[in-house]
Amino acid sequence: MTRSPHLSRGAAATAVALLLCAAASASAGCAAPGGLAEGEPVAPVSPQPQPQALWPAWSEDSPRAPGVATGTRQPPPAPLPDGPEVGPGGLAAVDVMAVVKADKRMKLLAGKGVINAPGRSGIRPPVFLDLTGDGQQEMVVAADTESGRTAISVYAARGKGIVPVLFTIGRRMAAESIGQDLLVRTAPDDGSEQAVRYHWDGTRMTVVNDERRYTKPRDPS
């Protein structure tokens, strides 16, 4: 007489579980490994930050796609040697023109003074954002030139000193914030549009994404 093989207790339990799951799938289904069981709430999805223009009045005439010089390996930025001291009020209480004049890369653009609307050269009103995530606001300064180019600098407070952590210049430039990142859009003279995204790396604002596209065929010459 042929004897039927016996199942171990573990194998029998597994077989019963599979049969129950198969039966339940006809009505409700079994949760896949790593999936949600029936009635289990879905975790909320956090909304992604959207670009916010730093200077909306200037953005209306700016391209919606971009550019800017990318950074290279450099030593950590040093405080402006002749910059004003930062007091209890932070950078928001510092004279922006004193900061610009102390920065050798920006002081040549300070001669036209402060402007409050697009259409002429000069220093735009500064914008204050926490780009480093330390709870203190950095100063973002833009200077427009007569040639249609714009220079943007970001300054951070370190004790009583002011440290430049980003400098970039480009044509038809527009700046936006995305969370704690800075997005700079320019339209270079070669017919392209470029968008560069900067993120704080613990020392300075560095490029984390750089996209360029051409809106018209490039001159083969």
mmCIF file of C-alpha atoms in Angstrom:
data_model
loop_
_atom_site.group_PDB
_atom_site.id
_atom_site.type_symbol
_atom_site.label_atom_id
_atom_site.label_comp_id
_atom_site.label_asym_id
_atom_site.label_seq_id
_atom_site.Cartn_x
_atom_site.Cartn_y
_atom_site.Cartn_z
ATOM 1 C CA MET A 1 0.000 0.000 0.000
ATOM 2 C CA THR A 2 1.375 3.408 -0.957
ATOM 3 C CA ARG A 3 1.793 5.850 1.946
ATOM 4 C CA SER A 4 1.142 9.585 1.548
ATOM 5 C CA PRO A 5 4.095 11.793 2.493
ATOM 6 C CA HIS A 6 3.645 13.798 5.716
ATOM 7 C CA LEU A 7 4.145 17.596 5.819
ATOM 8 C CA SER A 8 6.171 19.198 8.537
ATOM 9 C CA ARG A 9 4.338 21.579 10.833
ATOM 10 C CA GLY A 10 6.084 24.614 9.236
ATOM 11 C CA ALA A 11 5.263 23.509 5.691
ATOM 12 C CA ALA A 12 1.668 22.802 6.656
ATOM 13 C CA ALA A 13 1.311 26.276 8.186
ATOM 14 C CA THR A 14 2.719 27.875 5.040
ATOM 15 C CA ALA A 15 0.330 25.929 2.834
ATOM 16 C CA VAL A 16 -2.657 26.986 4.939
ATOM 17 C CA ALA A 17 -1.576 30.641 4.792
ATOM 18 C CA LEU A 18 -1.277 30.493 1.005
ATOM 19 C CA LEU A 19 -4.740 28.939 0.705
ATOM 20 C CA LEU A 20 -6.251 31.624 2.941
ATOM 21 C CA CYS A 21 -4.570 34.382 0.948
ATOM 22 C CA ALA A 22 -5.812 32.906 -2.318
ATOM 23 C CA ALA A 23 -9.329 32.733 -0.934
ATOM 24 C CA ALA A 24 -9.198 36.281 0.360
ATOM 25 C CA SER A 25 -7.899 37.653 -2.961
ATOM 26 C CA ALA A 26 -11.255 36.885 -4.544
ATOM 27 C CA SER A 27 -12.842 39.579 -2.413
ATOM 28 C CA ALA A 28 -10.262 41.944 -0.915
ATOM 29 C CA GLY A 29 -6.801 40.784 -1.965
ATOM 30 C CA CYS A 30 -3.644 40.240 0.059
ATOM 31 C CA ALA A 31 -1.107 42.938 0.610
ATOM 32 C CA ALA A 32 2.008 42.541 -1.488
ATOM 33 C CA PRO A 33 5.339 42.452 0.342
ATOM 34 C CA GLY A 34 6.172 46.032 1.290
ATOM 35 C CA GLY A 35 2.702 47.226 0.211
ATOM 36 C CA LEU A 36 -0.314 48.487 2.106
ATOM 37 C CA ALA A 37 -2.772 46.157 3.781
ATOM 38 C CA GLU A 38 -6.495 46.715 3.328
ATOM 39 C CA GLY A 39 -7.632 49.766 5.259
ATOM 40 C CA GLU A 40 -4.089 50.946 6.027
ATOM 41 C CA PRO A 41 -3.831 54.750 5.601
ATOM 42 C CA VAL A 42 -1.600 56.171 2.872
ATOM 43 C CA ALA A 43 1.264 58.340 4.100
ATOM 44 C CA PRO A 44 0.761 62.041 3.230
ATOM 45 C CA VAL A 45 2.818 63.451 0.365
ATOM 46 C CA SER A 46 4.761 66.625 1.151
ATOM 47 C CA PRO A 47 4.282 69.368 -1.470
ATOM 48 C CA GLN A 48 7.411 70.255 -3.430
ATOM 49 C CA PRO A 49 8.604 73.871 -3.173
ATOM 50 C CA GLN A 50 7.845 76.024 -6.193
ATOM 51 C CA PRO A 51 10.165 78.716 -7.611
ATOM 52 C CA GLN A 52 9.569 82.143 -6.089
ATOM 53 C CA ALA A 53 10.949 85.164 -7.950
ATOM 54 C CA LEU A 54 13.297 87.281 -5.835
ATOM 55 C CA TRP A 55 12.681 90.431 -7.896
ATOM 56 C CA PRO A 56 9.238 89.968 -9.549
ATOM 57 C CA ALA A 57 9.362 93.323 -11.350
ATOM 58 C CA TRP A 58 12.512 92.298 -13.167
ATOM 59 C CA SER A 59 11.323 88.746 -13.823
ATOM 60 C CA GLU A 60 8.520 89.805 -16.166
ATOM 61 C CA ASP A 61 11.005 90.732 -18.897
ATOM 62 C CA SER A 62 13.402 87.865 -18.157
ATOM 63 C CA PRO A 63 13.570 84.525 -19.970
ATOM 64 C CA ARG A 64 11.882 81.576 -18.310
ATOM 65 C CA ALA A 65 14.936 79.465 -18.837
ATOM 66 C CA PRO A 66 18.618 80.412 -18.218
ATOM 67 C CA GLY A 67 22.335 80.568 -17.200
ATOM 68 C CA VAL A 68 25.301 81.494 -15.182
ATOM 69 C CA ALA A 69 28.899 80.842 -14.582
ATOM 70 C CA THR A 70 29.570 77.696 -12.591
ATOM 71 C CA GLY A 71 32.011 77.590 -9.709
ATOM 72 C CA THR A 72 35.390 75.895 -9.560
ATOM 73 C CA ARG A 73 37.524 74.562 -6.713
ATOM 74 C CA GLN A 74 38.478 77.505 -4.544
ATOM 75 C CA PRO A 75 39.590 78.053 -0.955
ATOM 76 C CA PRO A 76 36.840 78.862 1.574
ATOM 77 C CA PRO A 77 35.570 82.423 1.132
ATOM 78 C CA ALA A 78 37.023 85.009 3.496
ATOM 79 C CA PRO A 79 35.148 87.907 5.134
ATOM 80 C CA LEU A 80 35.181 91.211 3.270
ATOM 81 C CA PRO A 81 38.244 93.027 4.672
ATOM 82 C CA ASP A 82 36.600 96.464 4.617
ATOM 83 C CA GLY A 83 33.007 95.344 5.076
ATOM 84 C CA PRO A 84 30.700 96.794 7.733
ATOM 85 C CA GLU A 85 30.220 94.935 11.007
ATOM 86 C CA VAL A 86 27.139 92.792 11.527
ATOM 87 C CA GLY A 87 25.234 93.750 14.645
ATOM 88 C CA PRO A 88 22.303 92.211 16.526
ATOM 89 C CA GLY A 89 19.954 93.014 13.643
ATOM 90 C CA GLY A 90 21.851 90.723 11.270
ATOM 91 C CA LEU A 91 22.485 91.491 7.621
ATOM 92 C CA ALA A 92 19.087 93.152 7.251
ATOM 93 C CA ALA A 93 20.385 96.024 9.373
ATOM 94 C CA VAL A 94 23.570 96.505 7.316
ATOM 95 C CA ASP A 95 23.902 99.175 4.617
ATOM 96 C CA VAL A 96 23.810 97.284 1.300
ATOM 97 C CA MET A 97 25.924 99.928 -0.445
ATOM 98 C CA ALA A 98 28.649 99.551 2.188
ATOM 99 C CA VAL A 99 28.675 95.806 1.511
ATOM 100 C CA VAL A 100 28.826 96.261 -2.264
ATOM 101 C CA LYS A 101 31.647 98.800 -2.052
ATOM 102 C CA ALA A 102 33.656 96.433 0.170
ATOM 103 C CA ASP A 103 33.384 93.601 -2.370
ATOM 104 C CA LYS A 104 36.030 93.995 -5.067
ATOM 105 C CA ARG A 105 33.871 92.102 -7.580
ATOM 106 C CA MET A 106 30.857 94.350 -7.027
ATOM 107 C CA LYS A 107 32.219 97.786 -6.104
ATOM 108 C CA LEU A 108 32.630 98.868 -9.731
ATOM 109 C CA LEU A 109 28.850 98.428 -10.110
ATOM 110 C CA ALA A 110 27.999 100.605 -7.118
ATOM 111 C CA GLY A 111 28.451 103.954 -8.870
ATOM 112 C CA LYS A 112 24.858 104.132 -10.131
ATOM 113 C CA GLY A 113 23.363 103.833 -6.650
ATOM 114 C CA VAL A 114 20.205 101.946 -5.675
ATOM 115 C CA ILE A 115 17.366 101.462 -8.152
ATOM 116 C CA ASN A 116 13.774 100.557 -7.261
ATOM 117 C CA ALA A 117 12.481 99.535 -10.691
ATOM 118 C CA PRO A 118 13.847 97.934 -13.863
ATOM 119 C CA GLY A 119 14.983 99.992 -16.822
ATOM 120 C CA ARG A 120 18.217 101.535 -15.591
ATOM 121 C CA SER A 121 21.535 100.411 -14.163
ATOM 122 C CA GLY A 122 22.249 100.251 -10.456
ATOM 123 C CA ILE A 123 21.883 98.111 -7.340
ATOM 124 C CA ARG A 124 18.504 96.479 -6.777
ATOM 125 C CA PRO A 125 16.993 96.415 -3.278
ATOM 126 C CA PRO A 126 18.550 93.477 -1.426
ATOM 127 C CA VAL A 127 16.581 90.315 -0.705
ATOM 128 C CA PHE A 128 17.029 88.368 2.517
ATOM 129 C CA LEU A 129 16.679 84.571 2.543
ATOM 130 C CA ASP A 130 17.897 81.712 4.692
ATOM 131 C CA LEU A 131 19.864 79.819 2.053
ATOM 132 C CA THR A 132 22.224 78.029 4.457
ATOM 133 C CA GLY A 133 19.614 76.485 6.749
ATOM 134 C CA ASP A 134 21.162 77.948 9.907
ATOM 135 C CA GLY A 135 18.157 80.099 10.769
ATOM 136 C CA GLN A 136 19.915 83.340 9.749
ATOM 137 C CA GLN A 137 19.061 85.222 6.582
ATOM 138 C CA GLU A 138 21.652 85.794 3.889
ATOM 139 C CA MET A 139 21.739 88.967 1.779
ATOM 140 C CA VAL A 140 21.165 88.545 -1.962
ATOM 141 C CA VAL A 141 22.290 91.545 -4.033
ATOM 142 C CA ALA A 142 21.810 92.141 -7.757
ATOM 143 C CA ALA A 143 23.471 94.880 -9.827
ATOM 144 C CA ASP A 144 22.222 95.762 -13.328
ATOM 145 C CA THR A 145 24.635 97.205 -15.890
ATOM 146 C CA GLU A 146 24.043 99.459 -18.869
ATOM 147 C CA SER A 147 25.006 96.610 -21.205
ATOM 148 C CA GLY A 148 22.059 94.484 -20.074
ATOM 149 C CA ARG A 149 24.070 92.173 -17.841
ATOM 150 C CA THR A 150 23.363 91.489 -14.175
ATOM 151 C CA ALA A 151 25.692 90.435 -11.368
ATOM 152 C CA ILE A 152 24.338 88.588 -8.333
ATOM 153 C CA SER A 153 26.163 88.145 -5.037
ATOM 154 C CA VAL A 154 25.105 86.309 -1.890
ATOM 155 C CA TYR A 155 26.546 87.344 1.473
ATOM 156 C CA ALA A 156 26.459 85.410 4.752
ATOM 157 C CA ALA A 157 27.172 86.706 8.250
ATOM 158 C CA ARG A 158 29.956 84.999 10.187
ATOM 159 C CA GLY A 159 30.150 86.576 13.592
ATOM 160 C CA LYS A 160 30.558 90.285 12.920
ATOM 161 C CA GLY A 161 32.046 89.700 9.460
ATOM 162 C CA ILE A 162 30.370 89.388 6.057
ATOM 163 C CA VAL A 163 31.418 86.548 3.756
ATOM 164 C CA PRO A 164 30.585 86.437 0.010
ATOM 165 C CA VAL A 165 29.382 82.888 -0.708
ATOM 166 C CA LEU A 166 28.266 83.280 -4.339
ATOM 167 C CA PHE A 167 29.020 85.546 -7.278
ATOM 168 C CA THR A 168 27.697 85.126 -10.804
ATOM 169 C CA ILE A 169 27.013 87.362 -13.772
ATOM 170 C CA GLY A 170 24.976 86.915 -16.922
ATOM 171 C CA ARG A 171 22.721 88.476 -19.521
ATOM 172 C CA ARG A 172 18.981 88.983 -18.926
ATOM 173 C CA MET A 173 19.253 87.332 -15.545
ATOM 174 C CA ALA A 174 16.347 86.287 -13.336
ATOM 175 C CA ALA A 175 16.694 84.804 -9.837
ATOM 176 C CA GLU A 176 14.261 82.600 -7.949
ATOM 177 C CA SER A 177 14.293 80.710 -4.677
ATOM 178 C CA ILE A 178 13.283 77.048 -4.484
ATOM 179 C CA GLY A 179 13.095 76.159 -0.818
ATOM 180 C CA GLN A 180 16.610 76.974 0.402
ATOM 181 C CA ASP A 181 18.120 76.760 -3.095
ATOM 182 C CA LEU A 182 18.754 79.623 -5.504
ATOM 183 C CA LEU A 183 17.808 79.249 -9.177
ATOM 184 C CA VAL A 184 19.408 81.673 -11.628
ATOM 185 C CA ARG A 185 18.198 81.965 -15.218
ATOM 186 C CA THR A 186 20.079 83.782 -17.979
ATOM 187 C CA ALA A 187 20.031 84.179 -21.747
ATOM 188 C CA PRO A 188 23.639 84.220 -23.045
ATOM 189 C CA ASP A 189 24.553 85.865 -26.331
ATOM 190 C CA ASP A 190 24.801 82.507 -28.150
ATOM 191 C CA GLY A 191 21.023 82.129 -28.407
ATOM 192 C CA SER A 192 20.713 79.646 -25.557
ATOM 193 C CA GLU A 193 18.720 79.728 -22.352
ATOM 194 C CA GLN A 194 20.326 78.359 -19.196
ATOM 195 C CA ALA A 195 19.122 77.566 -15.666
ATOM 196 C CA VAL A 196 21.587 76.978 -12.847
ATOM 197 C CA ARG A 197 20.531 75.795 -9.402
ATOM 198 C CA TYR A 198 22.743 76.575 -6.407
ATOM 199 C CA HIS A 199 22.710 74.800 -3.034
ATOM 200 C CA TRP A 200 24.590 75.468 0.183
ATOM 201 C CA ASP A 201 27.403 72.914 0.645
ATOM 202 C CA GLY A 202 28.531 74.027 4.085
ATOM 203 C CA THR A 203 31.084 76.509 2.713
ATOM 204 C CA ARG A 204 29.500 78.318 -0.229
ATOM 205 C CA MET A 205 26.627 78.121 -2.717
ATOM 206 C CA THR A 206 27.603 75.535 -5.352
ATOM 207 C CA VAL A 207 26.003 74.301 -8.561
ATOM 208 C CA VAL A 208 23.818 71.207 -8.154
ATOM 209 C CA ASN A 209 22.049 71.401 -11.518
ATOM 210 C CA ASP A 210 22.876 73.170 -14.776
ATOM 211 C CA GLU A 211 20.540 72.983 -17.780
ATOM 212 C CA ARG A 212 20.896 74.726 -21.127
ATOM 213 C CA ARG A 213 18.773 74.644 -24.248
ATOM 214 C CA TYR A 214 18.991 76.517 -27.542
ATOM 215 C CA THR A 215 15.995 78.482 -28.732
ATOM 216 C CA LYS A 216 17.381 79.083 -32.216
ATOM 217 C CA PRO A 217 19.937 77.314 -34.444
ATOM 218 C CA ARG A 218 23.541 78.133 -33.618
ATOM 219 C CA ASP A 219 25.595 79.985 -36.201
ATOM 220 C CA PRO A 220 27.801 77.298 -37.848
ATOM 221 C CA SER A 221 30.570 79.862 -38.248
#
